[in-house]
Every structure is written in structure tokens, then in C-alpha cells.
Tab-separated table of C-alpha atoms and ligand atoms in Angstrom:
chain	number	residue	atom	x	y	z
A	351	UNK	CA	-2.914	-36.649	-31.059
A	352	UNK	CA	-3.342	-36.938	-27.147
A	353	UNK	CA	0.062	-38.384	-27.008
A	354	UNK	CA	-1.142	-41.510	-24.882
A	355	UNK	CA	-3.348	-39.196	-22.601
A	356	UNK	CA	-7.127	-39.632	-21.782
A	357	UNK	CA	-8.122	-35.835	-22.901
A	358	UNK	CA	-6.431	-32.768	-24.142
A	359	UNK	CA	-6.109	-31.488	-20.613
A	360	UNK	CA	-4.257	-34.006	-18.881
A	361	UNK	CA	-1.341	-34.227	-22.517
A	362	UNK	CA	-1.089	-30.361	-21.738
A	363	UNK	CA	-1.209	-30.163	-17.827
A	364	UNK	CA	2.383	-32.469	-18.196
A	365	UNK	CA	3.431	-30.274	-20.989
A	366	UNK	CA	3.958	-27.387	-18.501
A	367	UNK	CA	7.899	-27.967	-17.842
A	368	UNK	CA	8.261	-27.433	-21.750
A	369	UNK	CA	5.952	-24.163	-21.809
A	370	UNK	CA	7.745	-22.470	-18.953
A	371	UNK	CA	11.150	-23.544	-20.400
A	372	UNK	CA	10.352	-22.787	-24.103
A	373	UNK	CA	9.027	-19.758	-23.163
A	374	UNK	CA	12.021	-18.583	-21.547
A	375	UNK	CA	14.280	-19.778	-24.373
A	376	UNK	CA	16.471	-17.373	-26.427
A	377	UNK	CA	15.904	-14.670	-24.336
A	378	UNK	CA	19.226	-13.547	-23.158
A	379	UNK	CA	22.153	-12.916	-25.561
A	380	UNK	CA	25.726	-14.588	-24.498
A	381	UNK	CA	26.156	-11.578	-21.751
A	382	UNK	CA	23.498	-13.035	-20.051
A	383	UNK	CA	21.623	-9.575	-20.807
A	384	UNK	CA	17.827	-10.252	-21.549
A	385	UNK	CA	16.442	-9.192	-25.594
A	386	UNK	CA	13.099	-8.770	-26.170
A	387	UNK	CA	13.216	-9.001	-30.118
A	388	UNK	CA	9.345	-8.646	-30.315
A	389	UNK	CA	9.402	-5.756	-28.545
A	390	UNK	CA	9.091	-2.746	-30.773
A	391	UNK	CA	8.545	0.181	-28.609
A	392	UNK	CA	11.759	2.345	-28.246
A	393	UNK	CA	13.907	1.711	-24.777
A	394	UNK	CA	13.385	5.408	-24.200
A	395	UNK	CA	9.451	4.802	-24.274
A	396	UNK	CA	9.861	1.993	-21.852
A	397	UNK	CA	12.261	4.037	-19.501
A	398	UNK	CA	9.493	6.757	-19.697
A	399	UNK	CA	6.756	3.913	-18.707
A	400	UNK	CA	5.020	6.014	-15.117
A	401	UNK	CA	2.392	3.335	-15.087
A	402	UNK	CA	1.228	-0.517	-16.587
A	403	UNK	CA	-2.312	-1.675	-16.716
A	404	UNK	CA	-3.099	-5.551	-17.404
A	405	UNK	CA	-5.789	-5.962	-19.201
A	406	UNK	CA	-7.247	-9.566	-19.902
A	407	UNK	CA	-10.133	-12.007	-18.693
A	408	UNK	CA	-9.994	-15.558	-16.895
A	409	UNK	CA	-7.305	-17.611	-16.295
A	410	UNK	CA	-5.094	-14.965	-18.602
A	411	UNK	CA	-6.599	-12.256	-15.732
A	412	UNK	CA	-5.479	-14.776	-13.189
A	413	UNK	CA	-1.925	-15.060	-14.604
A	414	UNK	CA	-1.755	-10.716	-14.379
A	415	UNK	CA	-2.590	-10.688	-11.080
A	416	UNK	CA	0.396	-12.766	-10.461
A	417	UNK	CA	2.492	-10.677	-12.293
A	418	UNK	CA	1.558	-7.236	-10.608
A	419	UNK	CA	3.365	-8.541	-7.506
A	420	UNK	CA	6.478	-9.306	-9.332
A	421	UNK	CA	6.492	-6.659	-11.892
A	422	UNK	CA	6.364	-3.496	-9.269
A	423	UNK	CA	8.899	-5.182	-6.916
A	424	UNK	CA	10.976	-5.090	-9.736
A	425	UNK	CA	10.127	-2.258	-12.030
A	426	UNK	CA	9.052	-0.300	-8.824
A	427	UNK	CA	6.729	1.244	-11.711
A	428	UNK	CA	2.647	1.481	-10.885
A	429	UNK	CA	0.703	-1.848	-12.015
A	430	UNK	CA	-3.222	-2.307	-12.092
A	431	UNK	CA	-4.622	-5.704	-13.425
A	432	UNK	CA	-8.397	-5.277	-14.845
A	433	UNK	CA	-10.633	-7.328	-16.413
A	434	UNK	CA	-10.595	-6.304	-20.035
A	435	UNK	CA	-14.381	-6.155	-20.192
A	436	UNK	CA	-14.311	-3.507	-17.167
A	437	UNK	CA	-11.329	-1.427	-18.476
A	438	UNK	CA	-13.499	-1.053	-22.048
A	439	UNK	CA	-16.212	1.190	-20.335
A	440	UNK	CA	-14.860	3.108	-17.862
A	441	UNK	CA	-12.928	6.259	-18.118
A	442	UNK	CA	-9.813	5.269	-17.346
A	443	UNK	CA	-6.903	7.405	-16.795
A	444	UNK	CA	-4.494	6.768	-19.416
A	445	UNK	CA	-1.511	8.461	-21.230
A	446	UNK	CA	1.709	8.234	-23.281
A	447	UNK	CA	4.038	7.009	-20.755
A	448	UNK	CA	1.372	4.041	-19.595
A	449	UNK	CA	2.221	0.518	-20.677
A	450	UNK	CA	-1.237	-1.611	-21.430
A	451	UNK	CA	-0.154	-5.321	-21.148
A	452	UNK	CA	-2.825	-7.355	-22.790
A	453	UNK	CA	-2.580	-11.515	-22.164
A	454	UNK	CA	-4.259	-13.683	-24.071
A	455	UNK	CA	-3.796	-17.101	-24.976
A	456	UNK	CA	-5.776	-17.082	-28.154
A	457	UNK	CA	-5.058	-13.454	-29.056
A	458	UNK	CA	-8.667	-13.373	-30.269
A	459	UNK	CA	-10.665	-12.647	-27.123
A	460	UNK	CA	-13.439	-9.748	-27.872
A	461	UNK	CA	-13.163	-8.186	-24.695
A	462	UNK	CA	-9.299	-8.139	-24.766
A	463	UNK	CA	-9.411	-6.529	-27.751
A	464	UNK	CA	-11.385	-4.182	-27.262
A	465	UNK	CA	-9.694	-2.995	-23.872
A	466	UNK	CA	-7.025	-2.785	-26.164
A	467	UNK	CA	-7.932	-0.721	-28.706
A	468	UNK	CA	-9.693	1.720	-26.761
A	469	UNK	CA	-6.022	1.759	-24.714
A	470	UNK	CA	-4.613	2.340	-27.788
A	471	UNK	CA	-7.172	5.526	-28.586
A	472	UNK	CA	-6.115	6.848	-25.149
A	473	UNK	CA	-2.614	7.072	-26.459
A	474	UNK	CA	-1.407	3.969	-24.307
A	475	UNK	CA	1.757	2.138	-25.526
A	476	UNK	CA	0.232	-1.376	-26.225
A	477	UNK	CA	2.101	-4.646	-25.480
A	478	UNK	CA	0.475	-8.101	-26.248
A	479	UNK	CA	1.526	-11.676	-24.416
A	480	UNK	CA	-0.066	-14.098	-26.677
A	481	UNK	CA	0.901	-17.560	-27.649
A	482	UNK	CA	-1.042	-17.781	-31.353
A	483	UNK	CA	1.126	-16.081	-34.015
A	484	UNK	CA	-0.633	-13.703	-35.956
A	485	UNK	CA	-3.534	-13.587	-33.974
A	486	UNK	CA	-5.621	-10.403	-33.951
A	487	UNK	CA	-4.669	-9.026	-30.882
A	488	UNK	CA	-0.394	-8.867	-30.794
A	489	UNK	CA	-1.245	-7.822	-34.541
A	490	UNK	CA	-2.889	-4.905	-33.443
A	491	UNK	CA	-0.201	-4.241	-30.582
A	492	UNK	CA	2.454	-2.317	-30.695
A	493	UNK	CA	4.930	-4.493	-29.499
A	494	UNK	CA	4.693	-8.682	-28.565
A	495	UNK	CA	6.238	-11.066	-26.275
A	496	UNK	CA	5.220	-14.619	-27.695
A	497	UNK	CA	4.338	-17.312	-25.131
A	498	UNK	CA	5.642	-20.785	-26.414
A	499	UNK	CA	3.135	-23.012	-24.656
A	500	UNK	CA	1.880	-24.375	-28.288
A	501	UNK	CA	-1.124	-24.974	-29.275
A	502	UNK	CA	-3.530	-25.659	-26.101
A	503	UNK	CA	-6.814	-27.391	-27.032
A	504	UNK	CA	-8.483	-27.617	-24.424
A	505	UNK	CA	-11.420	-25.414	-23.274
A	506	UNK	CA	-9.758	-25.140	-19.448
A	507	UNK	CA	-6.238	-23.001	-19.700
A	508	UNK	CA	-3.528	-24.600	-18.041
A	509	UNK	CA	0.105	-24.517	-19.926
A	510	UNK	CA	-1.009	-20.970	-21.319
A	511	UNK	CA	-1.233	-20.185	-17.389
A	512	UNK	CA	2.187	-21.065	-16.276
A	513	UNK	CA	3.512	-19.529	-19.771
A	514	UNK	CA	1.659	-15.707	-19.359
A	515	UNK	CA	3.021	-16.148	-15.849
A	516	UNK	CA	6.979	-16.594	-17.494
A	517	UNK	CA	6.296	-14.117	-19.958
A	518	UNK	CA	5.088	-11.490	-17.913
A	519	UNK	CA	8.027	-12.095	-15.373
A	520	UNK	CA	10.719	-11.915	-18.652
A	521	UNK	CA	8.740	-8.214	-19.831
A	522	UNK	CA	9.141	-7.601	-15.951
A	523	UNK	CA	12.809	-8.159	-15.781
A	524	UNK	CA	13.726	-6.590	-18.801
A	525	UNK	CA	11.865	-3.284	-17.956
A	526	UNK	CA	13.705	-3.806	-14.605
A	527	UNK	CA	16.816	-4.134	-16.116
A	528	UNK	CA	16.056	-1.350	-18.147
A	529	UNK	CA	15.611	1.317	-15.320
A	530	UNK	CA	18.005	-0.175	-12.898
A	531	UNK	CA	15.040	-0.579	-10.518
A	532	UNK	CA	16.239	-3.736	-8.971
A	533	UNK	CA	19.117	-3.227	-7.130
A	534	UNK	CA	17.018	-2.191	-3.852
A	535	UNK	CA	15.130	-5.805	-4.261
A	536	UNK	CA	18.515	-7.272	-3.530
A	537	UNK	CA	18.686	-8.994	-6.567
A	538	UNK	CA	19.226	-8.990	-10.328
A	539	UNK	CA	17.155	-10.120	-13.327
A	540	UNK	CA	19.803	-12.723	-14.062
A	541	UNK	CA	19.801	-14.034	-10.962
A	542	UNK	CA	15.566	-14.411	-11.321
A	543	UNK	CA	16.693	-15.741	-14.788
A	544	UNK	CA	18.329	-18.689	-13.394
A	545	UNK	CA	15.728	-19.084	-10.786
A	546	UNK	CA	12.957	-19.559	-13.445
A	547	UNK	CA	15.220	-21.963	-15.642
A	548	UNK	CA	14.917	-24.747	-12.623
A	549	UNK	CA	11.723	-24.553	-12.720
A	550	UNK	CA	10.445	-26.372	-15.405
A	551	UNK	CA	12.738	-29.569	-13.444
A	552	UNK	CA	10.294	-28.739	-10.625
A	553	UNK	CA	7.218	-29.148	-12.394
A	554	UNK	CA	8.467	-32.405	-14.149
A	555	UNK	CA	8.803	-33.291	-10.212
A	556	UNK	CA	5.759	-32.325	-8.573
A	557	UNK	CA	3.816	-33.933	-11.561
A	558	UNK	CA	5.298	-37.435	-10.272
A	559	UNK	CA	4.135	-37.109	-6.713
A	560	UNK	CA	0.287	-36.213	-8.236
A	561	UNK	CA	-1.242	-39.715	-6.639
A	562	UNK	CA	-2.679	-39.022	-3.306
A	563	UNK	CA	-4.422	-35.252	-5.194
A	564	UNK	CA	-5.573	-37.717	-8.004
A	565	UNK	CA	-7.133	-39.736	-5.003
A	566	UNK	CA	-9.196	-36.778	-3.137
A	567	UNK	CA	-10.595	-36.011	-5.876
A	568	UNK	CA	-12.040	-39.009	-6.473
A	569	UNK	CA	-13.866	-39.229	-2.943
A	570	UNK	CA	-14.523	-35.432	-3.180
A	571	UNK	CA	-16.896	-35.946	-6.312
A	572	UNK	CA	-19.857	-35.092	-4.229
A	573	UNK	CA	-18.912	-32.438	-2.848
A	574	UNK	CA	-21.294	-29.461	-3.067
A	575	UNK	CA	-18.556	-26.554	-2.514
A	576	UNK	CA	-14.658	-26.349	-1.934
A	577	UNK	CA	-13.250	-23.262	-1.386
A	578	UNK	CA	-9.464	-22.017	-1.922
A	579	UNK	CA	-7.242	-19.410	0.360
A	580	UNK	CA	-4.247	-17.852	-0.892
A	581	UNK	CA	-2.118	-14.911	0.028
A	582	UNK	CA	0.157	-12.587	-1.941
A	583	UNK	CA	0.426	-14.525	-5.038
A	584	UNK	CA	-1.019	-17.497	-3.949
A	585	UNK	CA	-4.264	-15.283	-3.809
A	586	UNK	CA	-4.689	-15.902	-7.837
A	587	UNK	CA	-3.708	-19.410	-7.520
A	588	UNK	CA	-6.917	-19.381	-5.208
A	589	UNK	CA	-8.834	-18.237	-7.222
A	590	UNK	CA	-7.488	-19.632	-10.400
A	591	UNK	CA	-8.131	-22.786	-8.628
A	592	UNK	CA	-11.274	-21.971	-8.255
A	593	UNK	CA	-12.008	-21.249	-11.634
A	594	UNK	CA	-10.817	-24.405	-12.913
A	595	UNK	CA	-13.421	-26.612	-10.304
A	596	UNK	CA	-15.948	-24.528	-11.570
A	597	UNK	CA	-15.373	-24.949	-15.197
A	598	UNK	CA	-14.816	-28.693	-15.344
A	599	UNK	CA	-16.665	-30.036	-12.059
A	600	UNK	CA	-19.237	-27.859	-12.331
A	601	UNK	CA	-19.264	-27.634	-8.861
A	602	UNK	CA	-19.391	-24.171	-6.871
A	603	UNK	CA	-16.358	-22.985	-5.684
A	604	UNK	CA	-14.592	-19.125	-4.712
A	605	UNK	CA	-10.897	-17.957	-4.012
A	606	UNK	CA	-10.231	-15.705	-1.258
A	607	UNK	CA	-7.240	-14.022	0.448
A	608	UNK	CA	-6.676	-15.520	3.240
A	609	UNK	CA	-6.291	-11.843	4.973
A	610	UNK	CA	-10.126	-11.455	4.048
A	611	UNK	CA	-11.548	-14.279	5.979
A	612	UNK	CA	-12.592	-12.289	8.931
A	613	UNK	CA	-13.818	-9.931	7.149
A	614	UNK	CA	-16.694	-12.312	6.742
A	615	UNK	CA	-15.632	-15.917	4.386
A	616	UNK	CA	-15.176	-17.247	7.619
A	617	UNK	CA	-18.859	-17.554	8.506
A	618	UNK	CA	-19.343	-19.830	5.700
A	619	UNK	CA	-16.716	-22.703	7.104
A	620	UNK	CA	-18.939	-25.639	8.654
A	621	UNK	CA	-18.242	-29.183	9.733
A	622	UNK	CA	-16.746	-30.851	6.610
A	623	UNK	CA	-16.303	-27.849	4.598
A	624	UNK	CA	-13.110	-28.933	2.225
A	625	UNK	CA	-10.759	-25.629	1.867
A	626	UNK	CA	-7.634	-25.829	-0.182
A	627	UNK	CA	-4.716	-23.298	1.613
A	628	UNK	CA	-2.017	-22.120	-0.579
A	629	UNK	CA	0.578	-21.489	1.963
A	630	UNK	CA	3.647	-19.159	0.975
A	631	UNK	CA	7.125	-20.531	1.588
A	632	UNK	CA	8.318	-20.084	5.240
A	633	UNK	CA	10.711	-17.991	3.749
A	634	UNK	CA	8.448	-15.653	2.930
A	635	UNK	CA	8.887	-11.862	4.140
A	636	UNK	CA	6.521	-10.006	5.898
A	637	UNK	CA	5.715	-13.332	8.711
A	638	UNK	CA	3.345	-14.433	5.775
A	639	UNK	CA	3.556	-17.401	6.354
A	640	UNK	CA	2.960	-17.942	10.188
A	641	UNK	CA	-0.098	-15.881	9.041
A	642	UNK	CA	-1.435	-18.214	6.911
A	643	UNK	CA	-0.651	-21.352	9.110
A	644	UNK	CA	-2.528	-19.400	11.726
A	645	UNK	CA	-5.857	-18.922	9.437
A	646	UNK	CA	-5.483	-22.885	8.549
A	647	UNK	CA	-5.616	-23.311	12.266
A	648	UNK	CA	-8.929	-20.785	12.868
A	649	UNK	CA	-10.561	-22.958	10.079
A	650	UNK	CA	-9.807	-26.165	10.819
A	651	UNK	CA	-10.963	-25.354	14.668
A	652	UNK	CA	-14.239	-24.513	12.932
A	653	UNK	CA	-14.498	-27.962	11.747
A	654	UNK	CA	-13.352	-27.340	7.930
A	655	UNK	CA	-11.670	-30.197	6.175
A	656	UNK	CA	-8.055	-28.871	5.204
A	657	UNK	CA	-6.334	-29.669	1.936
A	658	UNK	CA	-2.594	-27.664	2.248
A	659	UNK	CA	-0.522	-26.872	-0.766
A	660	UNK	CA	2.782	-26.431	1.184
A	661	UNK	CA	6.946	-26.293	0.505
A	662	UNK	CA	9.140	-29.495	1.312
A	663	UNK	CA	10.055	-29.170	4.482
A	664	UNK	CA	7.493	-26.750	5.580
A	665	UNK	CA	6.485	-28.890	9.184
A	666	UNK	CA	4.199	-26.099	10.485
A	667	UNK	CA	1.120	-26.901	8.740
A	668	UNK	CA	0.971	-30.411	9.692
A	669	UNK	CA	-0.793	-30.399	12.972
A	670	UNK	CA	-3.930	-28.166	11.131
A	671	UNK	CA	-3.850	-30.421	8.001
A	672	UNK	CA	-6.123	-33.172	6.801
A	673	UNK	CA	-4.253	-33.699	3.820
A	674	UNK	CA	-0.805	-31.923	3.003
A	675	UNK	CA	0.384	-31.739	-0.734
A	676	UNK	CA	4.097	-31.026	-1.318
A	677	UNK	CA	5.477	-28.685	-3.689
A	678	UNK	CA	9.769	-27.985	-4.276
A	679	UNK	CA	11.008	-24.985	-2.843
A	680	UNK	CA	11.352	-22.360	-4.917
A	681	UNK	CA	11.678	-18.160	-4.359
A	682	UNK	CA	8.587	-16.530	-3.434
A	683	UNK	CA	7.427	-15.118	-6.306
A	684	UNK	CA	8.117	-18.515	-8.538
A	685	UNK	CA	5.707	-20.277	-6.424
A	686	UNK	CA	2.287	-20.434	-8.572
A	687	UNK	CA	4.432	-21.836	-11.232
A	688	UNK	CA	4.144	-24.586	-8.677
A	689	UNK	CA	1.482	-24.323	-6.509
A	690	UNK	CA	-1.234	-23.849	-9.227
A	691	UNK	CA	-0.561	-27.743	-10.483
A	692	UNK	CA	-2.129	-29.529	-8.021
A	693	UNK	CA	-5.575	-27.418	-8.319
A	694	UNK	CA	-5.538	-28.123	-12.177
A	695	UNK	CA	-5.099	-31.963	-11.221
A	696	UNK	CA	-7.262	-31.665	-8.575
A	697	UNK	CA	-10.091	-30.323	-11.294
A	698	UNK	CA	-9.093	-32.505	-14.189
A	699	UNK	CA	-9.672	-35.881	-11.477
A	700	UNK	CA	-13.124	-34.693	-9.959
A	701	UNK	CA	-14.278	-33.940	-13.338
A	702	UNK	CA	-13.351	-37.515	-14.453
A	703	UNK	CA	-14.650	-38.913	-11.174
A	704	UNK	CA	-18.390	-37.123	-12.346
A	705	UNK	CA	-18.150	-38.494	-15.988
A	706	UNK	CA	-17.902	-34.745	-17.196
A	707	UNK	CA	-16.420	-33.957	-20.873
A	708	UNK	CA	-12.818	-32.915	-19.403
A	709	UNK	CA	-11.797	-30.620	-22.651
A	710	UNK	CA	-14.992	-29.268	-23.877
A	711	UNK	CA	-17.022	-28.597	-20.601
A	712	UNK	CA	-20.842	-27.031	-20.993
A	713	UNK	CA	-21.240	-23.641	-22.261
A	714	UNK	CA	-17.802	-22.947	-22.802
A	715	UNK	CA	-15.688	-22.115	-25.890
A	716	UNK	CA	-12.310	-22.149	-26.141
A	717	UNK	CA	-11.965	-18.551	-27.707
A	718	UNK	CA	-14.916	-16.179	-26.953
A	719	UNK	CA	-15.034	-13.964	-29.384
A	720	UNK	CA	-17.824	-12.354	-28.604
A	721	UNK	CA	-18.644	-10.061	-26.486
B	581	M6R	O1	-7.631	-16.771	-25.057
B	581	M6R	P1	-7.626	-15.943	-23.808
B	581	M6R	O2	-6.410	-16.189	-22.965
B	581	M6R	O3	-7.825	-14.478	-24.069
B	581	M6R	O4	-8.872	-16.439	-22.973
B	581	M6R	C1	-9.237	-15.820	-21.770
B	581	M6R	C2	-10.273	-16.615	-21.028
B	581	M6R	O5	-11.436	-16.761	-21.801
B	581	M6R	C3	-9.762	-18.012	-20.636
B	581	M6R	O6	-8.601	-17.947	-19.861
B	581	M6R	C4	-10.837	-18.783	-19.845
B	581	M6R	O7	-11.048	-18.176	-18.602
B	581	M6R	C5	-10.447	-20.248	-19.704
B	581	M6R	N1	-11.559	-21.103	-20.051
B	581	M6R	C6	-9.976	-20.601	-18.316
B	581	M6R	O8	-9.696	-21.950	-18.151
């Protein structure tokens, strides 16, 4: 049932080319126009959308965070990401014309459930991006965009991940499509389209060129804290990263945008401290990534030990690197697709390393549906 793997994570860490590319499957008619057949709220309500609000918890959070960069480039439309448990008792301000996104892998979170109900009381259009059919949550939504990641088992997400991340991009492009908000991005949601389908070719690649990861982990078992920089949306790969060290290493760990550091994460780099960089591509607008080579360089002149996540070709970080892990090129906005595979390897190898139960680590479930 592992397929030849050790544990549940490692079978569905390699299953991630099939989750991105089943998940984009059958989603454009022979125009090359995107359809949305689980999407029952009228085009009219979505063209009248002034504002979306993610709601969802973890990794599933992690994954909306990603998508708010993506989705208001596109959809030039409002987008707030909240933790569902946060959004259920405040006051938020909510209409008609606001689009609640729930993601959830197992569609039966509590919290995510509730955020969505009481979204739904507000008189919020709900949409759910869940990969268990006829789970609780897209049943009580009024619309559904199904992630095909199928079934994950174990406790740590990972192919849900890359999957919420495709999905939310496909809901993203449509509404784009929809309002004709992209033309100013100087591009077209099937141009992105065709972007996304190489992707899953990428993964299949990077997950071949895993060794020397699988290796630090193994002499990082001991390690009392690693910490993870990212910027734009490599800031939830850091801290999705993160997550996943804490959950199956049990060891302490915190994401941070790499803008933030002087605003005081910096004080805690000393002699030896490992720090995984997610560097954007050196395409990147906005001198991004200069900026981030330039923060790898202020911590690695502080004595921390640096572990870079960086494009092929990308030669800058190499003088302020300890160890540099290569990912394909890809556009901007593709990249955690990418750059998030390494951290889950990274996690799944230290855990080994320590002995730890890989797919059912302490005090987790896989579904908490509680609240
Ligand atoms: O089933 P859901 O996607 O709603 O679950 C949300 C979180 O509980 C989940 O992502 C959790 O953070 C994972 N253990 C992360 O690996």
C-alpha cells in the first residue's frame, strides 16, 4: 500500500507531479477557455466579487497565502488569507459580493467549518477547495473546485499542498478571465495554463537531484533550531517549511520574511545557526532577488550556516552559501510548487535520522475535527 516506500510520506511527497497535473486536468474546453464545472455560483456573482477572504488552518493556510499573491495580480480583486479559527470570532466585514475561499484537504476541519458557516450567515458567497468528495465542508459550500491529490495518509500535508496551491491558481485564472483583469499583468490565463502544465515534469526532476538534502539532514539531526527566510511567495514556503520540521522532527523551527529580519530575527543568528533562504528567481521584479542574496550575505557574515533553495543558473548566491539546492526555472509565481520540495524532504530525512514515526507524529491527527 506504500508502493515500495518506507512511510506514507515519502509514496506521497513523489506523488506530487501527478497531484499538480491531475488537478489541472479537464479544466479547459477545446478553446483553450478554462470551465469550472463545480462551480455553481452565477458568472454575474463572480463578476460582482469586490473582495475574497481565505479561510483555512496549517499547511491548507500556508497554501492561501500563496495564492493571495497570485490571485490579486490577476483578479486585481481584494484578497485576505485568515486562519479559520481567527475569522470565526471576530466581526468581520463581510457582504454579498465577497468570495470566502475555504481550503481544506480533508473537508472536515472544525475550525474551517465553522469560519465557513458563519461566512455563509454574513451573506458571503462560499467556495470550497477540498480534495475528499463529499466531505462536510464543499457540501456545505456553495460552489467546489476538487483538488485531485488522492487520498493523502499521512498526518504531515504535502501533495494536498502543491494541489490547493494549483487549485487556487485555476479559481484565480478563471475569475481573471472572467473580468478581463489580466491584460495589465502582461499575460493571459492560458498562457499561466501552459506554464503550470510543465510543472509537474519539474517536480518529477527536482525529486531526482534530492541526495545531497537527504544528506544534511542526516548530520543536522541534532540540531536544536533551523530557521527558514522567504520573500513574496517564498515567505509561506518559509514558513510552511517550518511547519513541517516542527511536526515531524520535533525540533523548533520559525519562517520569516526575509524583509523582517532587521526588524529584529536577526539578533537571533549565532555561529552555526542553520537558516534555509528561499531565494526568488533572478527574474524576479521589484530587485527581489538581489534583496534576498543581500540578507543571505548579512547572515552568513553573522556566522549562520546557509542552506539556499535557488534557480539553475542563479550564480549569485554561491559566494554566501554553505550548501546550495537547485530548483528548475520556472515563472515567479510557480515557484513554491518547487521550492517547497526540498523542505518536505528535508523534514521527512531528519525525522528518519531521529527514529521519529514519519506519518503519525505525536499529538497530531490527521483531521482535527475538533475545535
Ligand atoms: O484537512 P485540512 O487541510 O483542513 O487540514 C488543515 C491542517 O490541519 C493541516 O494542514 C495540518 O496543518 C497538517 N498537519 C500540516 O502538515
Amino acid at each position: 500500500e506504500k508502493g515500495g516506500y518506507a512511510t506514507f510520506m515519502e509514496k506521497e511527497i513523489h506523488e506530487q507531479p501527478h497531484a499538480v497535473a491531475d488537478t489541472l486536468l479537464g479544466r479547459t474546453d477545446a478553446d483553450g477557455n478554462l470551465t469550472l464545472d463545480e462551480l455553481h455560483v452565477s458568472e454575474d456573482e463572480l463578476r460582482a466579487v469586490t473582495k475574497i477572504v481565505i479561510v483555512a488552518c496549517g499547511t491548507a493556510a500556508y497554501a492561501g497565502t500563496v495564492a493571495k499573491y497570485a490571485l490579486e495580480r490577476w483578479t486585481r480583486i481584494p484578497v485576505e488569507v485568515e486562519l479559520a479559527h481567527e475569522f470565526r470570532y471576530r466581526d468581520p466585514v463581510i457582504d454579498e459580493h465577497t468570495l470566502v475561499v475555504s481550503i481544506s484537504q480533508s473537508g472536515e476541519t472544525m475550525d474551517t467549518l465553522m469560519a465557513v458557516r458563519h461566512a455563509k450567515e454574513l451573506g458571503a458567497r462560499t467556495v470550497s477547495i477540498c480534495n475528499t468528495h463529499g466531505s462536510t465542508i464543499p457540501r456545505e459550500s456553495d460552489a467546489v473546485l476538487y483538488t485531485h491529490a488522492g487520498p493523502e495518509i499521512a498526518v504531515a500535508s504535502t501533495k494536498a499542498f502543491l494541489a490547493q496551491i494549483t487549485a487556487s491558481y485555476i479559481l484565480g485564472l478563471y475569475l481573471a478571465s472572467l473580468r478581463g483583469s489580466m491584460a495589465a499583468s502582461g499575460t493571459d490565463p492560458a498562457e499561466v495554463m501552459a506554464e503550470l502544465r510543465e510543472v509537474p515534469a519539474k517536480i518529477e526532476k527536482l525529486l531526482g537531484s534530492m541526495d545531497r538534502v537527504k544528506e544534511i539532514a542526516y548530520y543536522m539531526a541534532d540540531s536544536r533550531s533551523v530557521l527558514f527566510l522567504g520573500r513574496h511567495v517564498g515567505y509561506p514556503v518559509a514558513m510552511e517549511g517550518a511547519l513541517k520540521l516542527k511536526e515531524l522532527a520535533y525540533i523548533h523551527a520559525e519562517g520569516f520574511a526575509a524583509g523582517e529580519l532587521k526588524h529584529g530575527p536577526i539578533a537571533l543568528i549565532e555561529p552555526g545557526q542553520p537558516v534555509f533562504v528561499i531565494v526568488p528567481s533572478p527574474d524576479s521584479e521589484h530587485g527581489l532577488h538581489g534583496k534576498v542574496v543581500s540578507n543571505i550575505q548579512e547572515i552568513r557574515a553573522r556566522g549562520a550556516r546557509t542552506l539556499v533553495i535557488a534557480e539553475e543558473g542563479d550564480e549569485d548566491v554561491v559566494p554566501f552559501a554553505d550548501v546550495v539546492i537547485r530548483v528548475p526555472r520556472t515563472p515567479a509565481l510557480l515557484a513554491p510548487l518547487l521550492t517547497v520540495v526540498p523542505l518536505q524532504i528535508f523534514a521527512l530525512q531528519l525525522s528518519t535520522a531521529k527514529g521519529l514515526d514519519v506519518d503519525q507524529p505525536r499529538n497530531l491527527a490527521k483531521s482535527v475535527t475538533v475545535e
